[in-house]
Amino acid sequence: LAIKQLANSGRIDNNEIVSVYLPWFDLKDDRGNEIRVRDLIRHRSGLSTLDGNMAYTYDSNYSIEELSQVIPRTVRIDSLIGNINSYSNLNYIVLGAIIEKVTGKSYVEYIEENVYKPLDMTHTYYNYEEAKKNGLVPSYRVVNGIRIAVNVPHPTAHVPAGYQMSSTHDMTNYLLMFMQEGYFNSKSLFENNELSSDSVSYDP
């Protein structure tokens, strides 16, 4: 969503190679120089699911930018760039770093200002402690039919890859925006939205 906003406003070109925005993104594998922003969005960068789950990526000492600098020194491309889907958290961690670089703001600052605030998402958090203070319901995973309470770490660098916690109210507003072609309360979250605000009158 954030990348779409920045692309629609002309601040990011999804067809550009990643190193245009992150000069340090120079993979040991020469093919890494072929990765474009659109490949990260679609999980077609060649960065693997396995690499995205390596223990070092969950080091809470890494900021988003710092981890995006470690990635190119560590991973190798494992598939044909642009053609093969392979989900990897690394794709969205790198996109988070691009957002920070382009906007001059932290990922959290940008998202709060340009996504959560316009969508009235007042109960979305980036760490368990903050969420618990505000009434987070404990989360569970089902293992062999048994519900087990879990406390999944939320390292800072993984926040762009979905490591956020939201209330049902906040997620409903987020989904309504997508169902309404980028509009919420008759206002678009994107510049240059092809729909006219006059034609949208949904009210959540």
Tab-separated table of C-alpha atoms in Angstrom:
chain	number	residue	atom	x	y	z
A	1	LEU	CA	0.000	0.000	0.000
A	2	ALA	CA	2.769	2.452	0.912
A	3	ILE	CA	4.706	1.610	-2.258
A	4	LYS	CA	1.536	2.125	-4.301
A	5	GLN	CA	1.074	5.552	-2.708
A	6	LEU	CA	4.653	6.572	-3.471
A	7	ALA	CA	4.453	5.200	-7.014
A	8	ASN	CA	1.188	7.021	-7.697
A	9	SER	CA	2.737	10.278	-6.504
A	10	GLY	CA	5.799	9.732	-8.726
A	11	ARG	CA	8.318	9.241	-5.924
A	12	ILE	CA	8.995	5.592	-6.786
A	13	ASP	CA	9.123	3.838	-10.148
A	14	ASN	CA	8.198	0.177	-9.737
A	15	ASN	CA	10.216	-0.677	-12.848
A	16	GLU	CA	13.488	0.681	-11.429
A	17	ILE	CA	16.133	-1.642	-10.047
A	18	VAL	CA	16.348	-1.673	-6.257
A	19	SER	CA	19.855	-0.180	-6.120
A	20	VAL	CA	18.513	3.103	-7.561
A	21	TYR	CA	16.898	3.649	-4.149
A	22	LEU	CA	19.250	1.579	-1.976
A	23	PRO	CA	22.821	2.006	-3.297
A	24	TRP	CA	24.092	-0.691	-0.919
A	25	PHE	CA	21.778	-3.342	-2.383
A	26	ASP	CA	24.487	-5.121	-4.374
A	27	LEU	CA	24.111	-8.877	-4.077
A	28	LYS	CA	27.066	-11.241	-4.337
A	29	ASP	CA	25.098	-12.910	-7.111
A	30	ASP	CA	25.386	-10.689	-10.201
A	31	ARG	CA	21.756	-11.373	-11.011
A	32	GLY	CA	20.826	-9.371	-7.920
A	33	ASN	CA	21.387	-6.214	-9.926
A	34	GLU	CA	18.369	-7.197	-12.026
A	35	ILE	CA	15.885	-7.082	-9.124
A	36	ARG	CA	13.293	-4.358	-9.597
A	37	VAL	CA	10.842	-2.868	-7.131
A	38	ARG	CA	7.976	-4.711	-8.828
A	39	ASP	CA	9.792	-8.035	-8.265
A	40	LEU	CA	9.860	-7.410	-4.519
A	41	ILE	CA	6.149	-6.555	-4.474
A	42	ARG	CA	5.238	-9.756	-6.336
A	43	HIS	CA	7.728	-12.017	-4.514
A	44	ARG	CA	9.515	-12.674	-7.798
A	45	SER	CA	12.921	-11.357	-6.755
A	46	GLY	CA	14.596	-14.735	-6.436
A	47	LEU	CA	15.048	-14.182	-2.681
A	48	SER	CA	14.012	-17.449	-1.063
A	49	THR	CA	11.511	-18.322	1.653
A	50	LEU	CA	14.330	-20.038	3.536
A	51	ASP	CA	16.562	-16.954	3.505
A	52	GLY	CA	13.632	-14.894	4.770
A	53	ASN	CA	13.325	-17.151	7.808
A	54	MET	CA	16.994	-17.302	8.787
A	55	ALA	CA	17.631	-16.619	12.466
A	56	TYR	CA	19.807	-13.543	11.872
A	57	THR	CA	16.890	-11.730	10.220
A	58	TYR	CA	15.021	-11.827	13.548
A	59	ASP	CA	17.814	-10.092	15.467
A	60	SER	CA	15.949	-7.320	17.293
A	61	ASN	CA	19.063	-5.136	17.190
A	62	TYR	CA	18.695	-4.605	13.432
A	63	SER	CA	16.770	-1.642	12.121
A	64	ILE	CA	15.006	-2.030	8.766
A	65	GLU	CA	17.821	-0.224	6.963
A	66	GLU	CA	20.542	-2.188	8.754
A	67	LEU	CA	18.986	-5.529	7.842
A	68	SER	CA	18.530	-4.391	4.233
A	69	GLN	CA	22.297	-3.792	4.189
A	70	VAL	CA	23.062	-7.257	5.593
A	71	ILE	CA	20.776	-9.100	3.143
A	72	PRO	CA	22.836	-8.475	-0.019
A	73	ARG	CA	25.982	-9.737	1.724
A	74	THR	CA	24.263	-12.933	2.818
A	75	VAL	CA	21.785	-14.274	0.265
A	76	ARG	CA	21.991	-15.691	-3.229
A	77	ILE	CA	19.301	-15.719	-5.910
A	78	ASP	CA	17.619	-19.138	-6.093
A	79	SER	CA	15.246	-18.713	-9.032
A	80	LEU	CA	14.614	-16.804	-12.245
A	81	ILE	CA	13.995	-13.161	-11.377
A	82	GLY	CA	10.627	-11.806	-12.433
A	83	ASN	CA	9.078	-15.137	-13.377
A	84	ILE	CA	8.869	-17.428	-10.362
A	85	ASN	CA	6.897	-16.647	-7.207
A	86	SER	CA	8.673	-17.493	-3.962
A	87	TYR	CA	7.331	-15.859	-0.811
A	88	SER	CA	10.043	-14.274	1.313
A	89	ASN	CA	9.871	-11.753	4.136
A	90	LEU	CA	13.067	-10.263	2.718
A	91	ASN	CA	11.113	-8.740	-0.164
A	92	TYR	CA	9.019	-6.565	2.124
A	93	ILE	CA	11.870	-5.758	4.479
A	94	VAL	CA	13.725	-4.296	1.491
A	95	LEU	CA	10.568	-2.446	0.399
A	96	GLY	CA	10.375	-1.006	3.920
A	97	ALA	CA	13.928	0.284	3.556
A	98	ILE	CA	13.021	1.875	0.205
A	99	ILE	CA	10.074	3.650	1.835
A	100	GLU	CA	12.370	5.035	4.532
A	101	LYS	CA	15.009	6.135	2.036
A	102	VAL	CA	12.551	7.851	-0.299
A	103	THR	CA	10.487	9.600	2.379
A	104	GLY	CA	13.217	10.424	4.907
A	105	LYS	CA	10.934	9.019	7.623
A	106	SER	CA	10.957	5.797	9.579
A	107	TYR	CA	8.676	3.093	8.202
A	108	VAL	CA	6.442	3.379	11.265
A	109	GLU	CA	6.186	7.171	10.951
A	110	TYR	CA	5.224	6.959	7.291
A	111	ILE	CA	2.634	4.219	7.807
A	112	GLU	CA	1.039	5.903	10.803
A	113	GLU	CA	0.722	9.207	8.932
A	114	ASN	CA	-0.349	7.901	5.522
A	115	VAL	CA	-2.203	4.676	6.267
A	116	TYR	CA	-3.350	4.307	9.859
A	117	LYS	CA	-4.424	7.875	10.496
A	118	PRO	CA	-6.522	8.288	7.300
A	119	LEU	CA	-8.102	4.878	7.910
A	120	ASP	CA	-8.887	5.623	11.568
A	121	MET	CA	-6.743	2.650	12.604
A	122	THR	CA	-6.219	3.588	16.234
A	123	HIS	CA	-5.505	0.114	17.607
A	124	THR	CA	-2.641	-1.219	15.508
A	125	TYR	CA	0.720	-1.901	17.134
A	126	TYR	CA	4.284	-2.924	16.350
A	127	ASN	CA	5.211	-4.756	19.541
A	128	TYR	CA	3.469	-6.946	22.097
A	129	GLU	CA	4.090	-4.699	25.088
A	130	GLU	CA	2.288	-1.767	23.494
A	131	ALA	CA	-0.501	-4.039	22.281
A	132	LYS	CA	-0.967	-5.626	25.709
A	133	LYS	CA	-1.298	-2.211	27.332
A	134	ASN	CA	-4.173	-1.547	24.977
A	135	GLY	CA	-6.089	-4.784	25.431
A	136	LEU	CA	-4.606	-7.204	22.905
A	137	VAL	CA	-6.309	-10.607	23.094
A	138	PRO	CA	-3.685	-13.369	23.484
A	139	SER	CA	-2.899	-15.113	20.195
A	140	TYR	CA	-2.962	-18.867	19.671
A	141	ARG	CA	-1.748	-21.461	17.221
A	142	VAL	CA	-3.332	-24.852	16.747
A	143	VAL	CA	-0.849	-27.726	17.012
A	144	ASN	CA	-2.248	-31.247	16.590
A	145	GLY	CA	-5.705	-29.933	17.406
A	146	ILE	CA	-4.570	-28.202	20.603
A	147	ARG	CA	-4.715	-24.413	21.037
A	148	ILE	CA	-1.395	-23.110	22.358
A	149	ALA	CA	-0.857	-19.510	23.445
A	150	VAL	CA	2.070	-17.995	21.557
A	151	ASN	CA	4.156	-14.888	21.893
A	152	VAL	CA	5.754	-14.449	18.469
A	153	PRO	CA	8.695	-11.998	18.479
A	154	HIS	CA	8.098	-8.794	16.538
A	155	PRO	CA	11.597	-7.619	15.544
A	156	THR	CA	11.708	-4.070	14.205
A	157	ALA	CA	13.132	-5.051	10.830
A	158	HIS	CA	10.207	-7.415	10.146
A	159	VAL	CA	7.455	-4.852	10.705
A	160	PRO	CA	7.143	-4.147	6.929
A	161	ALA	CA	6.708	-7.897	6.365
A	162	GLY	CA	3.469	-7.921	8.344
A	163	TYR	CA	4.688	-8.055	11.928
A	164	GLN	CA	1.945	-5.764	13.173
A	165	MET	CA	-1.104	-6.366	15.356
A	166	SER	CA	-4.524	-4.866	14.654
A	167	SER	CA	-7.994	-4.890	16.154
A	168	THR	CA	-10.901	-6.198	14.080
A	169	HIS	CA	-12.077	-2.574	13.760
A	170	ASP	CA	-8.772	-1.504	12.222
A	171	MET	CA	-8.563	-4.483	9.864
A	172	THR	CA	-12.158	-3.885	8.761
A	173	ASN	CA	-11.330	-0.305	7.797
A	174	TYR	CA	-8.216	-1.473	5.955
A	175	LEU	CA	-10.182	-4.046	3.955
A	176	LEU	CA	-13.004	-1.586	3.241
A	177	MET	CA	-10.484	0.756	1.646
A	178	PHE	CA	-9.376	-1.979	-0.766
A	179	MET	CA	-12.947	-3.036	-1.492
A	180	GLN	CA	-13.729	0.606	-2.310
A	181	GLU	CA	-10.906	0.998	-4.826
A	182	GLY	CA	-8.608	2.921	-2.484
A	183	TYR	CA	-11.270	5.135	-0.933
A	184	PHE	CA	-12.287	5.469	2.699
A	185	ASN	CA	-14.947	7.904	3.892
A	186	SER	CA	-15.093	9.228	0.303
A	187	LYS	CA	-11.406	10.186	0.325
A	188	SER	CA	-8.702	8.408	-1.661
A	189	LEU	CA	-5.521	7.133	-0.055
A	190	PHE	CA	-3.722	7.463	-3.395
A	191	GLU	CA	-2.829	10.446	-5.513
A	192	ASN	CA	-3.991	10.275	-9.134
A	193	ASN	CA	-6.647	7.705	-8.267
A	194	GLU	CA	-8.504	6.891	-11.461
A	195	LEU	CA	-11.869	7.010	-9.678
A	196	SER	CA	-13.568	10.338	-9.023
A	197	SER	CA	-14.320	11.080	-5.375
A	198	ASP	CA	-17.781	12.155	-6.566
A	199	SER	CA	-18.509	8.565	-7.584
A	200	VAL	CA	-17.628	7.085	-4.206
A	201	SER	CA	-19.975	7.510	-1.291
A	202	TYR	CA	-19.308	4.471	0.874
A	203	ASP	CA	-19.484	4.952	4.612
A	204	PRO	CA	-18.066	2.215	6.867
